[in-house]
Short mmCIF file of C-alpha atoms in Angstrom, two decimals:
data_model
loop_
_atom_site.label_atom_id
_atom_site.label_comp_id
_atom_site.label_asym_id
_atom_site.label_seq_id
_atom_site.Cartn_x
_atom_site.Cartn_y
_atom_site.Cartn_z
CA MET A 591 0.13 -0.05 -0.07
CA ASN A 592 1.49 3.49 -0.80
CA THR A 593 0.95 5.38 2.33
CA GLU A 594 1.61 8.73 0.79
CA PHE A 595 -1.41 8.12 -1.48
CA VAL A 596 -4.03 6.23 0.71
CA GLN A 597 -5.38 7.87 3.75
CA THR A 598 -7.86 5.81 5.91
CA ASN A 599 -8.93 5.42 9.43
CA ILE A 600 -9.75 1.76 8.90
CA VAL A 601 -7.85 -1.21 9.39
CA PHE A 602 -8.80 -4.74 8.79
CA ALA A 603 -6.94 -7.64 10.65
CA LYS A 604 -7.48 -11.30 10.06
CA LEU A 605 -6.84 -13.47 13.08
CA ALA A 606 -5.88 -17.01 13.18
CA GLU A 607 -8.51 -19.58 14.22
CA SER A 608 -6.93 -20.32 17.63
CA VAL A 609 -7.28 -16.62 18.57
CA ASP A 610 -10.23 -16.16 20.95
CA ILE A 611 -11.30 -12.62 19.84
CA ASP A 612 -14.39 -12.73 22.59
CA ALA A 613 -12.10 -13.13 25.44
CA ILE A 614 -9.98 -10.41 24.25
CA ALA A 615 -12.96 -8.01 23.72
CA LYS A 616 -13.78 -8.87 27.26
CA GLU A 617 -10.27 -8.31 28.62
CA LEU A 618 -10.04 -5.04 26.77
CA ALA A 619 -13.09 -3.88 28.08
CA GLN A 620 -11.73 -4.53 31.62
CA GLN A 621 -9.39 -1.65 30.69
CA ASP A 622 -11.96 0.70 29.09
CA ILE A 623 -11.10 -0.28 25.47
CA THR A 624 -14.26 -1.17 23.38
CA ILE A 625 -14.11 -3.25 20.35
CA SER A 626 -16.74 -5.46 18.63
CA PRO A 627 -15.19 -9.12 18.63
CA SER A 628 -15.43 -10.38 14.71
CA ASN A 629 -12.83 -12.08 12.38
CA PRO A 630 -11.40 -10.31 10.53
CA VAL A 631 -11.39 -7.37 13.42
CA ARG A 632 -12.15 -4.08 11.94
CA PHE A 633 -10.68 -1.08 13.53
CA VAL A 634 -11.96 2.26 13.09
CA THR A 635 -10.69 5.50 14.62
CA HIS A 636 -12.15 8.98 14.57
CA LYS A 637 -10.65 12.58 15.43
CA ASP A 638 -10.82 11.93 18.97
CA ILE A 639 -8.44 8.98 18.90
CA SER A 640 -4.76 9.96 19.06
CA SER A 641 -1.65 8.17 17.87
CA GLN A 642 -0.74 7.38 21.66
CA ASP A 643 -4.17 6.10 22.06
CA ILE A 644 -3.45 3.44 19.06
CA ASP A 645 -0.08 2.69 20.75
CA VAL A 646 -2.21 1.99 23.82
CA LEU A 647 -4.22 -0.53 22.18
CA LEU A 648 -1.35 -2.12 20.12
CA GLU A 649 0.66 -2.81 23.35
CA LYS A 650 -2.60 -4.33 25.19
CA LEU A 651 -3.32 -6.58 22.28
CA SER A 652 0.11 -7.93 21.97
CA THR A 653 0.06 -9.22 25.19
CA LEU A 654 -3.54 -10.81 24.41
CA VAL A 655 -2.91 -12.46 20.91
#
């Protein structure tokens, strides 16, 4: 993908069958992060989401997947 040309606030992530996205969603909810469990997961940001918010999510996801 050419990131200089394409700008989007949507990212899809296909998960391995062994990943329990429902358990991940419950764990994230306990940390005040809401996701809709699905596979692929669709991540969508809006103007109130900062790059630091995204970094926090990625850090938390890395411990759960």
